[in-house]
Short mmCIF file of C-alpha atoms in Angstrom, two decimals:
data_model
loop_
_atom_site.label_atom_id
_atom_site.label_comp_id
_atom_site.label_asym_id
_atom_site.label_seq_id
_atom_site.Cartn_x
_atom_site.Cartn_y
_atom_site.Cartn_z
CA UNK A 1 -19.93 -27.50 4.75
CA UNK A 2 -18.33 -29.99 3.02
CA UNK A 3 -15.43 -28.18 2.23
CA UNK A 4 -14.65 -28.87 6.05
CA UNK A 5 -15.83 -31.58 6.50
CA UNK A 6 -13.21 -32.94 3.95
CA UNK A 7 -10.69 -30.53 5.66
CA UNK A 8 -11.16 -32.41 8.77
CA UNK A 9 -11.33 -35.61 7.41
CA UNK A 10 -7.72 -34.51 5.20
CA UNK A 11 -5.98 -33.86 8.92
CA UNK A 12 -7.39 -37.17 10.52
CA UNK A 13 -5.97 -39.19 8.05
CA UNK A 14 -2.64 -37.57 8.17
CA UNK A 15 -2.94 -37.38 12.07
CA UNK A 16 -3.08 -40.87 12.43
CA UNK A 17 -0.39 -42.01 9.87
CA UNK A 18 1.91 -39.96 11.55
CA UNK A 19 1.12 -41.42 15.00
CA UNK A 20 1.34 -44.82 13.57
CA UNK A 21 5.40 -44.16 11.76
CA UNK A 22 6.49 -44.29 14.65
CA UNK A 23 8.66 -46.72 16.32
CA UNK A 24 7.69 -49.92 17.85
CA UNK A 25 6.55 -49.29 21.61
CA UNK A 26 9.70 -49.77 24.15
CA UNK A 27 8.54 -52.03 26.11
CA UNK A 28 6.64 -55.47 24.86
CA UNK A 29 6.18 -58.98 25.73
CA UNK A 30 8.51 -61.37 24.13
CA UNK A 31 7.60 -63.89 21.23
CA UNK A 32 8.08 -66.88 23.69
CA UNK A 33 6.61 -65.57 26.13
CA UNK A 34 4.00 -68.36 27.40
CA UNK A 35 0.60 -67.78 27.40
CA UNK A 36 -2.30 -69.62 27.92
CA UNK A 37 -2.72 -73.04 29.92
CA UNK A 38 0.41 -75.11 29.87
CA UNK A 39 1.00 -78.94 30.91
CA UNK A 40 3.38 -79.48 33.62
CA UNK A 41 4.76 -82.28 34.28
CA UNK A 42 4.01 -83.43 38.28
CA UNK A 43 7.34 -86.03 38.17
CA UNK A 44 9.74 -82.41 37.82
CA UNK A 45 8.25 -80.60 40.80
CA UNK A 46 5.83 -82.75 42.75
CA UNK A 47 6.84 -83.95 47.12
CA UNK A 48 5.93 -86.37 49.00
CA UNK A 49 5.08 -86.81 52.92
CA UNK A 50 4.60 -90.17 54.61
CA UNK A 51 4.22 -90.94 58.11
CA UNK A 52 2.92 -93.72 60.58
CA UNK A 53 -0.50 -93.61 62.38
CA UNK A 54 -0.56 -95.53 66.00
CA UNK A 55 -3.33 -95.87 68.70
CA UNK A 56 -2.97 -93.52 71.77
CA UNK A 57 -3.88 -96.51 74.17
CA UNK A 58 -2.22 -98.91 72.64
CA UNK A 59 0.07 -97.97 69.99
CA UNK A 60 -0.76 -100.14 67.37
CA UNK A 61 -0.29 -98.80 63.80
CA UNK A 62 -4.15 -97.74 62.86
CA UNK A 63 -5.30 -98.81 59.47
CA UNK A 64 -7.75 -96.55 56.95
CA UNK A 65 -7.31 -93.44 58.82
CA UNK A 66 -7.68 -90.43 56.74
CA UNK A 67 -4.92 -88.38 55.87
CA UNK A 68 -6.00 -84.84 54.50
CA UNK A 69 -2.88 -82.55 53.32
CA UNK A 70 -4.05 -78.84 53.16
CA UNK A 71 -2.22 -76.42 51.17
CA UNK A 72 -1.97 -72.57 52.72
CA UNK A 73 -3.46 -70.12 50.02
CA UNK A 74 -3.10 -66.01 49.37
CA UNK A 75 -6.03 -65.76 51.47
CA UNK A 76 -5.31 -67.34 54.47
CA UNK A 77 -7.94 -70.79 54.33
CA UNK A 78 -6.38 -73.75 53.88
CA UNK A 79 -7.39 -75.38 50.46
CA UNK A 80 -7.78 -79.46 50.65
CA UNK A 81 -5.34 -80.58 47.42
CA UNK A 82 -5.06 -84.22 48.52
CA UNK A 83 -6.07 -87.20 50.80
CA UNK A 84 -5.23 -91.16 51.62
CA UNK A 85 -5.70 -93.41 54.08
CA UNK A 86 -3.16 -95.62 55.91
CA UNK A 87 -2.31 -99.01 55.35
CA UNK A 88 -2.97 -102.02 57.81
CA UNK A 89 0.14 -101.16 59.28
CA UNK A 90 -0.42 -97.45 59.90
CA UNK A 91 1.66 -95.80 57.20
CA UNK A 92 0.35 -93.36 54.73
CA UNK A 93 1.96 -91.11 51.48
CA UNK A 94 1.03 -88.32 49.64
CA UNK A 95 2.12 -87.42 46.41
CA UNK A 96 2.09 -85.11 43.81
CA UNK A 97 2.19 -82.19 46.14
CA UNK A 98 3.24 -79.03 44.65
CA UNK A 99 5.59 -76.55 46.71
CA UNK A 100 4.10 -75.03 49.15
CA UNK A 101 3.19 -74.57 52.93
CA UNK A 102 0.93 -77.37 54.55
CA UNK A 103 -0.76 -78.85 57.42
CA UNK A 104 -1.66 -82.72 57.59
CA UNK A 105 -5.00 -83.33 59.32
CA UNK A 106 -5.73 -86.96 60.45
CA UNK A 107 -9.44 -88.29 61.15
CA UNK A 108 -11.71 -91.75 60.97
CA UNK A 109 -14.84 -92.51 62.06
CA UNK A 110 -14.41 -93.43 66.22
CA UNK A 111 -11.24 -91.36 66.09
CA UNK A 112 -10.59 -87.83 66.90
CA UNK A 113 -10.15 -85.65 64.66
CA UNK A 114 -6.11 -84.88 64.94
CA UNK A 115 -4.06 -81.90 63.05
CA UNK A 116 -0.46 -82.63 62.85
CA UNK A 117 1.51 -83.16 64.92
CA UNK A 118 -0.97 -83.01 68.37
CA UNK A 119 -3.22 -80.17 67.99
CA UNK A 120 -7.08 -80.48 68.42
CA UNK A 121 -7.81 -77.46 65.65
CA UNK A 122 -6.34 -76.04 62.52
CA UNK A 123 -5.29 -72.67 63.38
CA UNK A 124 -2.22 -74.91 66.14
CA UNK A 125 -1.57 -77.31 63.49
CA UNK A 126 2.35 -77.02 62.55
CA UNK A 127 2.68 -75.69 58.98
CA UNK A 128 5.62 -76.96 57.22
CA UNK A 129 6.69 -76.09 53.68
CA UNK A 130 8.10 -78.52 51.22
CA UNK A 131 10.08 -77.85 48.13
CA UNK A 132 10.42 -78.77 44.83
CA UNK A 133 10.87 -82.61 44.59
CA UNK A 134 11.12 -82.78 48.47
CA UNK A 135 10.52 -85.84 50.44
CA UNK A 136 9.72 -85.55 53.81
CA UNK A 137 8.78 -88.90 55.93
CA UNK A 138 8.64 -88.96 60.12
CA UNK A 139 5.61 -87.11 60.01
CA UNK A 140 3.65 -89.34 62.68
CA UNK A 141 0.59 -89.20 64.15
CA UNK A 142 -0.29 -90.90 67.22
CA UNK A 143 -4.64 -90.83 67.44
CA UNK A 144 -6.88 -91.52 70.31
CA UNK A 145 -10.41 -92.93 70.22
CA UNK A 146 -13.51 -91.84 71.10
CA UNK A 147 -14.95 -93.89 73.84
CA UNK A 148 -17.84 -96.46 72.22
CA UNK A 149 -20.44 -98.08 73.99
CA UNK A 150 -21.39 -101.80 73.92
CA UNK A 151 -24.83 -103.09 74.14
CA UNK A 152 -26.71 -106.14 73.77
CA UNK A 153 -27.97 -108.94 75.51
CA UNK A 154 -26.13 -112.20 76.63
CA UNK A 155 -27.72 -115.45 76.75
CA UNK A 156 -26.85 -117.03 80.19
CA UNK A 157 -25.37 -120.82 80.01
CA UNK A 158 -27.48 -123.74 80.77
CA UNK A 159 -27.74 -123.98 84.49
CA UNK A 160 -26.36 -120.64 85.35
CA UNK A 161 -28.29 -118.93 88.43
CA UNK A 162 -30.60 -115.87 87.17
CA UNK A 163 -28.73 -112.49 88.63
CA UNK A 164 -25.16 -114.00 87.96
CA UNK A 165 -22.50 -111.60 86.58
CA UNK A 166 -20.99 -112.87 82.85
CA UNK A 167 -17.78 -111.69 81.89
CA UNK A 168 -17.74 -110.26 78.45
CA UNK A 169 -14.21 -110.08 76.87
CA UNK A 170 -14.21 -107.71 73.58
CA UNK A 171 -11.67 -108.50 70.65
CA UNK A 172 -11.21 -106.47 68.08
#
């Protein structure tokens, strides 16, 4: 029995040294190949998108509206990858946006929610790609309000009949 055991053992051994002479497998991943997280640098590849925000009724540029730029992903939803607000005179930009396709969505509090460049939900929203070092301005926005509601009370001037209308003038 242990005769062949040994026997056995004896071919293993030589088995597998010949399997390992011989020659380095065709096919194999280079030396520099990289591996493992890398730094890039944003400056070589990053775009940028800018734009002006107005009011629908009276087109004013809108300050601290929201900008929102969504990047388009393998599976289909939209992935938030970066956000600012416009200036007091309406314009935004977004950097450091990788290549890509996006859509620009545009909301504030009293404002309705607006994808560019007039759509009301996502799935219209244009989707425009940008490349490598791209920048891309002109993409406007113009935003309506939501209608608001004013109430309180107004002291009536001295000598003023009870019942009289008052004229309330509203300056924002």
């Amino acid at each position: 029995l242990v005769l062949i055991i040994a026997l056995w053992a004896t071919i293993f051994l030589f088995a597998i040294k010949y399997l390992r002479a011989g020659a380095d497998p065709a096919k194999t991943v280079s030396a520099t190949w990289p591996t493992g997280a890398r730094e890039v640098n944003l400056a070589d590849v990053a775009a940028t998108v800018s734009g002006t925000l107005t009011a629908e009724s009276t087109g004013e540029p809108l300050a601290r509206i929201i900008v929102e730029a969504y990047r388009s992903s393998p599976t289909g939803k939209p992935v938030l990858v970066g956000s600012a607000a416009t200036g007091d005179d309406g314009n935004y930009e977004l950097g450091a946006l990788l290549p890509g396709k996006y859509r620009l969505r545009f909301s504030s509090a009293g404002f309705a929610p607006l994808w560019y460049p007039d759509a009301a939900a996502e799935a219209d929203a244009e989707e425009f790609e940008l490349a490598r070092i791209q920048t891309r301005s002109g993409l406007d926005g113009v935003v309506a309000g939501q209608p608001g509601t004013l109430i309180g009370q107004i002291a009536a001037p001295n000598g003023a009949a009870p019942g009289e209308p008052a004229k309330v003038t509203v300056t924002l």
